[in-house]
Coordinates of N, CA and C in Angstrom, one line a residue:
S1 N 0.8 -1.2 0.0 CA 0.0 0.0 0.0 C 0.9 1.2 0.0
V2 N 0.3 2.4 -0.3 CA 1.1 3.6 -0.4 C 1.3 4.3 1.0
G3 N 0.6 3.8 2.0 CA 0.7 4.4 3.3 C -0.2 5.6 3.5
V4 N 0.2 6.5 4.3 CA -0.6 7.7 4.5 C 0.1 9.0 4.1
K5 N -0.7 10.0 3.8 CA -0.2 11.3 3.5 C -0.9 12.3 4.4
P6 N -0.2 13.0 5.3 CA -0.8 13.9 6.2 C -1.6 15.0 5.5
N7 N -2.8 15.2 6.0 CA -3.7 16.2 5.4 C -3.4 17.6 6.1
I8 N -2.5 18.3 5.6 CA -2.1 19.6 6.2 C -2.3 20.8 5.4
A9 N -3.0 20.7 4.2 CA -3.2 21.8 3.3 C -3.8 23.0 4.0
F10 N -4.7 22.8 5.0 CA -5.4 23.8 5.6 C -4.4 24.8 6.4
L11 N -3.2 24.3 6.6 CA -2.2 25.1 7.4 C -1.4 26.1 6.6
E12 N -1.7 26.2 5.3 CA -1.0 27.2 4.4 C -1.3 28.6 5.0
D13 N -0.2 29.4 5.0 CA -0.3 30.8 5.4 C -0.6 30.9 6.9
S14 N -0.5 29.8 7.7 CA -0.7 29.9 9.1 C 0.5 30.2 10.0
G15 N 1.7 30.2 9.3 CA 2.9 30.4 10.0 C 3.5 29.1 10.6
I16 N 2.7 28.0 10.6 CA 3.2 26.7 11.0 C 4.0 26.1 9.9
E17 N 5.3 25.8 10.2 CA 6.1 25.2 9.2 C 5.7 23.7 8.9
T18 N 5.7 23.4 7.6 CA 5.3 22.1 7.1 C 6.3 21.6 6.0
D19 N 6.3 20.3 5.9 CA 7.0 19.7 4.8 C 6.1 18.6 4.4
R20 N 6.4 17.3 4.6 CA 5.5 16.2 4.4 C 4.5 16.1 5.5
G21 N 4.7 16.9 6.6 CA 3.9 16.9 7.8 C 4.2 18.2 8.5
I22 N 3.6 18.4 9.6 CA 3.9 19.6 10.5 C 5.2 19.3 11.2
L23 N 6.2 20.2 10.9 CA 7.5 20.1 11.5 C 7.5 20.3 13.0
V24 N 8.0 19.3 13.7 CA 8.1 19.3 15.2 C 9.5 19.0 15.7
D25 N 9.7 19.5 16.9 CA 11.0 19.2 17.6 C 10.9 17.9 18.4
A26 N 11.8 17.6 19.3 CA 11.8 16.4 20.1 C 10.7 16.4 21.1
Y27 N 10.1 17.6 21.4 CA 9.0 17.7 22.4 C 7.6 17.8 21.6
L28 N 7.7 17.6 20.3 CA 6.5 17.6 19.4 C 5.9 19.0 19.3
Q29 N 6.7 20.0 19.6 CA 6.3 21.4 19.4 C 6.7 22.0 18.1
T30 N 5.9 22.8 17.5 CA 6.2 23.5 16.3 C 7.1 24.7 16.7
K31 N 7.5 25.5 15.7 CA 8.3 26.7 16.0 C 7.4 27.8 16.6
I32 N 6.1 27.6 16.7 CA 5.2 28.6 17.3 C 5.0 28.1 18.7
P33 N 5.3 28.9 19.7 CA 5.2 28.5 21.1 C 3.8 27.9 21.4
D34 N 3.7 26.9 22.2 CA 2.5 26.2 22.7 C 1.6 25.6 21.6
V35 N 2.2 25.4 20.4 CA 1.5 24.7 19.3 C 2.2 23.4 19.0
Y36 N 1.5 22.3 19.2 CA 2.1 21.0 19.0 C 1.4 20.2 17.9
A37 N 2.0 19.2 17.5 CA 1.4 18.3 16.5 C 1.8 16.8 16.9
I38 N 0.8 16.0 16.8 CA 1.0 14.6 17.1 C 0.4 13.7 16.0
G39 N 0.7 12.4 16.0 CA 0.2 11.5 15.1 C 0.8 11.5 13.7
D40 N 0.1 11.0 12.7 CA 0.7 10.9 11.4 C 0.7 12.2 10.6
C41 N 0.3 13.4 11.3 CA 0.5 14.7 10.6 C 1.8 15.3 11.1
A42 N 2.5 14.8 12.1 CA 3.7 15.3 12.6 C 4.9 14.8 11.9
K43 N 5.8 15.7 11.5 CA 7.1 15.2 10.9 C 8.2 15.7 11.8
H44 N 9.0 14.7 12.3 CA 10.1 15.0 13.2 C 11.3 15.6 12.4
Q45 N 11.7 16.8 12.9 CA 12.9 17.4 12.2 C 14.1 16.6 12.5
Q46 N 14.2 15.9 13.6 CA 15.3 15.1 13.9 C 14.8 13.7 14.2
P47 N 14.6 12.8 13.2 CA 14.0 11.5 13.4 C 14.8 10.7 14.4
I48 N 14.0 9.9 15.2 CA 14.6 9.0 16.2 C 15.2 7.8 15.4
K49 N 16.4 7.4 15.8 CA 17.1 6.3 15.1 C 16.2 5.1 15.0
G50 N 16.1 4.6 13.8 CA 15.3 3.4 13.5 C 13.9 3.7 13.2
R51 N 13.5 5.0 13.2 CA 12.1 5.5 13.0 C 12.1 6.4 11.8
K52 N 10.9 6.4 11.1 CA 10.7 7.3 10.0 C 10.4 8.7 10.6
D53 N 10.5 9.7 9.7 CA 10.3 11.1 10.2 C 8.8 11.3 10.4
V54 N 7.9 10.6 9.7 CA 6.5 10.6 9.9 C 6.1 9.2 10.3
Q55 N 5.5 9.1 11.5 CA 5.2 7.8 12.1 C 3.7 7.6 12.0
A56 N 3.3 6.8 11.0 CA 1.9 6.5 10.8 C 1.4 5.2 11.3
D57 N 1.5 5.0 12.6 CA 1.1 3.7 13.2 C 0.0 4.1 14.2
W58 N -0.8 3.1 14.5 CA -2.0 3.4 15.3 C -1.6 3.7 16.8
Y59 N -0.5 3.2 17.3 CA -0.1 3.5 18.7 C 0.6 4.7 18.9
T60 N 1.2 5.3 17.8 CA 2.0 6.5 17.9 C 1.3 7.7 18.5
P61 N 0.1 8.0 18.1 CA -0.6 9.2 18.7 C -0.8 9.1 20.2
R62 N -1.0 7.9 20.7 CA -1.2 7.7 22.1 C 0.1 8.1 22.9
M63 N 1.2 7.6 22.4 CA 2.5 7.9 23.0 C 2.8 9.4 22.9
M64 N 2.5 9.9 21.7 CA 2.8 11.3 21.5 C 1.9 12.2 22.4
G65 N 0.6 11.8 22.5 CA -0.3 12.5 23.4 C 0.2 12.6 24.9
E66 N 0.8 11.4 25.3 CA 1.3 11.4 26.7 C 2.5 12.3 26.8
T67 N 3.3 12.4 25.7 CA 4.5 13.3 25.7 C 4.1 14.7 25.8
V68 N 3.1 15.1 25.0 CA 2.7 16.5 25.0 C 2.0 16.9 26.3
A69 N 1.2 15.9 26.9 CA 0.6 16.2 28.1 C 1.6 16.5 29.2
Q70 N 2.7 15.7 29.3 CA 3.7 16.0 30.3 C 4.3 17.4 30.1
T71 N 4.5 17.8 28.9 CA 5.1 19.1 28.6 C 4.2 20.2 29.0
I72 N 2.9 20.1 28.6 CA 2.0 21.3 28.9 C 1.6 21.3 30.3
C73 N 1.9 20.2 31.1 CA 1.6 20.2 32.5 C 2.9 20.7 33.3
G74 N 3.9 21.2 32.6 CA 5.0 21.7 33.3 C 6.2 20.8 33.5
K75 N 6.1 19.6 32.9 CA 7.2 18.7 33.0 C 7.7 18.4 31.5
P76 N 8.5 19.2 31.0 CA 9.0 19.0 29.6 C 9.5 17.6 29.4
F77 N 9.0 17.0 28.4 CA 9.3 15.5 28.1 C 9.5 15.3 26.7
K78 N 10.6 14.7 26.3 CA 10.9 14.4 24.9 C 10.2 13.2 24.5
Y79 N 9.8 13.2 23.2 CA 9.1 12.0 22.7 C 10.2 10.9 22.5
N80 N 10.0 9.8 23.1 CA 11.0 8.7 23.1 C 10.3 7.3 23.1
P81 N 9.8 6.9 21.9 CA 9.0 5.7 21.9 C 9.8 4.5 22.1
S82 N 9.2 3.4 22.5 CA 9.9 2.2 22.7 C 10.2 1.6 21.3
H83 N 10.6 0.3 21.3 CA 10.9 -0.3 20.0 C 9.7 -0.3 19.1
W84 N 10.0 -0.1 17.8 CA 9.0 -0.1 16.8 C 8.2 -1.4 16.8
F85 N 6.9 -1.4 16.6 CA 6.1 -2.6 16.4 C 4.9 -2.3 15.6
N86 N 4.4 -3.3 15.0 CA 3.1 -3.2 14.3 C 2.5 -4.5 14.3
S87 N 1.2 -4.5 14.4 CA 0.4 -5.7 14.4 C -0.8 -5.6 13.6
A88 N -1.1 -6.5 12.7 CA -2.3 -6.4 11.9 C -2.9 -7.8 11.7
K89 N -4.2 -7.8 11.4 CA -4.8 -9.1 11.1 C -5.6 -9.0 9.8
F90 N -5.3 -9.8 8.9 CA -6.0 -9.9 7.6 C -6.8 -11.2 7.5
F91 N -8.1 -11.1 7.6 CA -8.9 -12.2 7.7 C -8.5 -13.0 8.9
N92 N -8.0 -14.2 8.7 CA -7.6 -15.0 9.9 C -6.1 -15.1 10.1
I93 N -5.3 -14.3 9.4 CA -3.9 -14.3 9.5 C -3.3 -13.1 10.2
E94 N -2.5 -13.4 11.2 CA -1.8 -12.4 12.0 C -0.5 -12.1 11.4
F95 N -0.2 -10.8 11.4 CA 1.1 -10.4 10.9 C 1.6 -9.4 11.9
Q96 N 2.8 -9.6 12.4 CA 3.4 -8.7 13.5 C 4.9 -8.5 13.2
T97 N 5.3 -7.3 13.6 CA 6.7 -6.9 13.5 C 7.1 -6.2 14.8
Y98 N 8.2 -6.6 15.3 CA 8.8 -6.0 16.5 C 10.2 -5.7 16.2
G99 N 10.7 -4.5 16.5 CA 12.0 -4.1 16.3 C 12.2 -3.8 14.8
N100 N 13.4 -4.0 14.3 CA 13.8 -3.7 12.9 C 14.2 -4.9 12.2
V101 N 13.5 -5.2 11.1 CA 13.8 -6.3 10.2 C 13.8 -5.7 8.8
S102 N 15.0 -5.4 8.3 CA 15.2 -4.8 7.0 C 14.8 -5.7 5.9
P103 N 14.0 -5.1 4.9 CA 13.7 -6.0 3.7 C 14.9 -6.4 2.9
N104 N 16.0 -5.5 2.9 CA 17.2 -5.8 2.3 C 18.3 -5.6 3.3
P105 N 18.7 -6.6 4.1 CA 19.6 -6.4 5.2 C 21.0 -6.0 4.7
G106 N 21.6 -5.0 5.4 CA 22.9 -4.6 5.1 C 24.0 -5.5 5.6
E107 N 25.2 -5.1 5.5 CA 26.3 -6.1 5.8 C 26.3 -6.4 7.3
D108 N 25.7 -5.6 8.2 CA 25.7 -5.9 9.6 C 24.5 -6.7 10.1
E109 N 23.5 -6.9 9.2 CA 22.3 -7.6 9.6 C 22.2 -8.9 8.9
Q110 N 21.8 -9.9 9.6 CA 21.5 -11.3 9.0 C 20.2 -11.7 9.5
H111 N 19.5 -12.6 8.7 CA 18.2 -13.1 9.0 C 18.2 -14.6 9.1
F112 N 17.4 -15.0 10.1 CA 17.0 -16.4 10.2 C 15.5 -16.5 9.8
H113 N 15.2 -17.4 8.8 CA 13.8 -17.5 8.4 C 13.3 -18.9 8.5
W114 N 12.1 -19.1 9.0 CA 11.4 -20.4 9.1 C 10.0 -20.2 8.5
E115 N 9.6 -21.3 7.8 CA 8.2 -21.4 7.3 C 7.7 -22.8 7.5
N116 N 6.5 -23.0 7.9 CA 6.0 -24.3 8.0 C 5.7 -24.9 6.6
K117 N 5.4 -26.2 6.6 CA 5.3 -26.9 5.3 C 4.0 -26.4 4.5
K118 N 3.0 -26.0 5.2 CA 1.8 -25.5 4.5 C 2.0 -24.1 4.0
G119 N 2.9 -23.4 4.5 CA 3.2 -22.1 4.0 C 2.3 -21.0 4.7
D120 N 1.6 -21.4 5.7 CA 0.7 -20.4 6.4 C 1.2 -19.9 7.7
R121 N 2.4 -20.3 8.1 CA 3.0 -19.8 9.3 C 4.5 -19.6 9.0
A122 N 5.0 -18.4 9.4 CA 6.4 -18.1 9.1 C 6.9 -17.1 10.1
L123 N 8.2 -17.0 10.2 CA 8.8 -16.0 11.0 C 10.2 -15.7 10.4
T124 N 10.6 -14.4 10.6 CA 12.0 -14.0 10.2 C 12.5 -13.2 11.4
I125 N 13.7 -13.6 11.8 CA 14.4 -12.9 12.9 C 15.6 -12.3 12.4
A126 N 15.7 -11.0 12.7 CA 16.9 -10.2 12.3 C 17.9 -10.1 13.5
F127 N 19.2 -10.3 13.2 CA 20.2 -10.2 14.2 C 21.4 -9.6 13.7
D128 N 22.2 -9.1 14.6 CA 23.5 -8.5 14.2 C 24.5 -9.6 13.8
R129 N 25.1 -9.4 12.6 CA 25.9 -10.5 12.1 C 27.1 -10.8 13.0
T130 N 27.7 -9.8 13.6 CA 28.9 -9.9 14.4 C 28.6 -10.4 15.9
S131 N 27.6 -9.8 16.5 CA 27.4 -10.1 17.9 C 26.2 -11.0 18.2
A132 N 25.4 -11.3 17.1 CA 24.2 -12.1 17.2 C 23.1 -11.5 18.0
I133 N 23.2 -10.2 18.3 CA 22.2 -9.5 19.1 C 20.9 -9.4 18.3
F134 N 19.8 -9.7 19.0 CA 18.4 -9.7 18.4 C 18.0 -8.3 18.0
L135 N 17.7 -8.1 16.7 CA 17.3 -6.8 16.2 C 15.8 -6.6 16.0
G136 N 15.1 -7.7 15.7 CA 13.7 -7.7 15.4 C 13.2 -9.0 14.9
I137 N 11.8 -9.0 14.7 CA 11.2 -10.3 14.3 C 9.9 -9.9 13.5
N138 N 9.7 -10.6 12.4 CA 8.4 -10.6 11.7 C 7.8 -11.9 11.8
T139 N 6.5 -11.9 12.1 CA 5.8 -13.2 12.2 C 4.6 -13.2 11.3
F140 N 4.2 -14.3 10.7 CA 3.1 -14.4 9.8 C 2.3 -15.6 10.3
G141 N 1.1 -15.4 10.8 CA 0.3 -16.5 11.3 C 0.6 -17.0 12.7
I142 N 1.5 -16.3 13.4 CA 1.8 -16.7 14.7 C 1.7 -15.4 15.6
R143 N 0.9 -15.4 16.6 CA 0.7 -14.2 17.4 C 1.7 -14.2 18.5
M144 N 2.4 -13.1 18.7 CA 3.5 -13.0 19.8 C 3.1 -12.0 20.8
R145 N 3.7 -12.1 22.0 CA 3.5 -11.2 23.1 C 4.4 -10.0 23.0
H146 N 3.8 -8.8 22.9 CA 4.6 -7.6 22.7 C 5.6 -7.3 23.9
Q147 N 5.1 -7.5 25.1 CA 5.9 -7.1 26.3 C 7.2 -8.0 26.3
I148 N 7.1 -9.2 25.9 CA 8.3 -10.1 26.0 C 9.3 -9.7 24.9
L149 N 8.8 -9.5 23.7 CA 9.7 -9.1 22.6 C 10.3 -7.8 22.8
D150 N 9.6 -6.8 23.3 CA 10.1 -5.5 23.6 C 11.2 -5.6 24.7
R151 N 10.9 -6.4 25.7 CA 12.0 -6.6 26.8 C 13.2 -7.2 26.2
W152 N 13.1 -8.2 25.3 CA 14.3 -8.9 24.7 C 15.1 -7.9 23.9
L153 N 14.4 -7.0 23.2 CA 15.1 -6.0 22.4 C 15.8 -5.0 23.3
S154 N 15.2 -4.6 24.4 CA 15.8 -3.7 25.4 C 17.0 -4.3 26.0
E155 N 16.9 -5.6 26.4 CA 17.9 -6.3 27.0 C 19.1 -6.7 26.1
E156 N 18.8 -6.5 24.8 CA 19.8 -6.9 23.8 C 20.1 -8.4 23.9
R157 N 19.1 -9.2 23.9 CA 19.3 -10.7 24.0 C 19.9 -11.1 22.7
D158 N 20.6 -12.3 22.7 CA 21.2 -12.8 21.5 C 20.2 -13.7 20.8
L159 N 20.5 -14.1 19.6 CA 19.7 -14.9 18.7 C 19.4 -16.2 19.4
E160 N 20.4 -16.9 19.9 CA 20.2 -18.2 20.5 C 19.2 -18.1 21.7
Y161 N 19.3 -17.1 22.5 CA 18.4 -16.9 23.6 C 17.0 -16.8 23.1
V162 N 16.8 -15.9 22.1 CA 15.4 -15.7 21.6 C 14.8 -17.0 21.0
I163 N 15.6 -17.7 20.2 CA 15.1 -19.0 19.7 C 14.8 -20.0 20.8
K164 N 15.6 -20.1 21.7 CA 15.4 -21.1 22.8 C 14.2 -20.7 23.7
N165 N 13.9 -19.5 23.8 CA 12.8 -19.0 24.6 C 11.6 -18.5 23.9
L166 N 11.5 -18.8 22.6 CA 10.4 -18.4 21.8 C 9.0 -18.7 22.3
G167 N 8.9 -19.9 22.9 CA 7.7 -20.3 23.5 C 7.1 -19.3 24.5
Q168 N 7.9 -18.6 25.2 CA 7.5 -17.6 26.2 C 6.8 -16.4 25.5
A169 N 7.2 -16.1 24.2 CA 6.7 -15.0 23.5 C 5.4 -15.4 22.7
N170 N 5.2 -16.7 22.5 CA 4.0 -17.1 21.8 C 2.7 -16.8 22.5
F171 N 1.8 -16.2 21.8 CA 0.5 -15.7 22.4 C -0.6 -16.4 21.7
D172 N -0.4 -17.5 20.9 CA -1.5 -18.2 20.3 C -2.4 -18.8 21.4
P173 N -3.7 -18.8 21.1 CA -4.6 -19.3 22.1 C -4.4 -20.9 22.3
E174 N -5.0 -21.3 23.3 CA -5.0 -22.8 23.6 C -5.5 -23.6 22.4
F175 N -5.0 -24.7 22.2 CA -5.4 -25.7 21.1 C -4.8 -25.3 19.7
Y176 N -4.1 -24.2 19.6 CA -3.4 -23.9 18.3 C -2.2 -24.7 18.2
D177 N -1.7 -25.0 17.0 CA -0.5 -25.7 16.8 C 0.7 -24.8 17.3
R178 N 1.7 -25.5 18.0 CA 2.9 -24.8 18.4 C 4.0 -25.2 17.5
H179 N 4.9 -24.2 17.2 CA 5.9 -24.5 16.2 C 7.3 -24.4 16.7
E180 N 7.5 -24.2 18.0 CA 8.8 -23.9 18.5 C 9.8 -25.0 18.3
K181 N 9.4 -26.3 18.3 CA 10.4 -27.4 18.1 C 10.9 -27.3 16.6
E182 N 9.9 -27.1 15.7 CA 10.3 -27.1 14.3 C 11.3 -25.9 14.0
I183 N 10.9 -24.7 14.7 CA 11.7 -23.5 14.5 C 13.1 -23.7 15.0
F184 N 13.2 -24.3 16.2 CA 14.6 -24.6 16.8 C 15.4 -25.5 16.0
S185 N 14.7 -26.6 15.4 CA 15.4 -27.5 14.6 C 15.9 -26.9 13.3
S186 N 15.1 -26.0 12.7 CA 15.5 -25.3 11.5 C 16.7 -24.4 11.8
F187 N 16.6 -23.7 12.9 CA 17.6 -22.8 13.4 C 19.0 -23.5 13.5
K188 N 19.0 -24.7 14.1 CA 20.2 -25.5 14.3 C 20.8 -25.9 12.9
D189 N 19.9 -26.3 12.0 CA 20.3 -26.7 10.6 C 20.8 -25.5 9.8
Q190 N 20.1 -24.4 9.8 CA 20.5 -23.2 9.0 C 21.8 -22.6 9.5
L191 N 21.9 -22.5 10.8 CA 23.1 -21.7 11.3 C 24.1 -22.6 12.0
Q192 N 24.0 -23.9 11.8 CA 25.0 -24.9 12.3 C 25.3 -24.7 13.8
Y193 N 24.2 -24.7 14.6 CA 24.4 -24.6 16.1 C 24.4 -26.0 16.7

């Protein structure tokens, strides 16, 4: 899909600076005192590492609203989101992303990929090629627990730890097929562990 395009045409001649969105600083404030922008209409002048300058995700406005609320209540607070994530459901298929999984990994990033035989369940784990630190995960047809994956990203767990403990992150309801044994076996075969 093409994504979103901020609807900011009404701000022409308002004095509020715009580009692809309303230009904001780290506190989500425009250059006009006490005027803020949040959500997918805000464009960060200094994007946060690993994030796009316009963040068009459903959870972003909530975090940005909390940031602005702190600031206008007298406690200036910089916008500092946790690790990037997105979760969607198309018909009966879950798709989730936590952290950063590049579509074309650079020289520092490597991927481990697993897919079941029917092709309706898959995951890709990105990790640092040198240190094996966990960078992110994409899942297709497997629901994962946000809090656990977010914690592993913050703790900079390594790939082997993530694979061995994947069952803790699985959020699939009771009676769903579990795939951790297949995933671990494929991991050992692909990466010679």
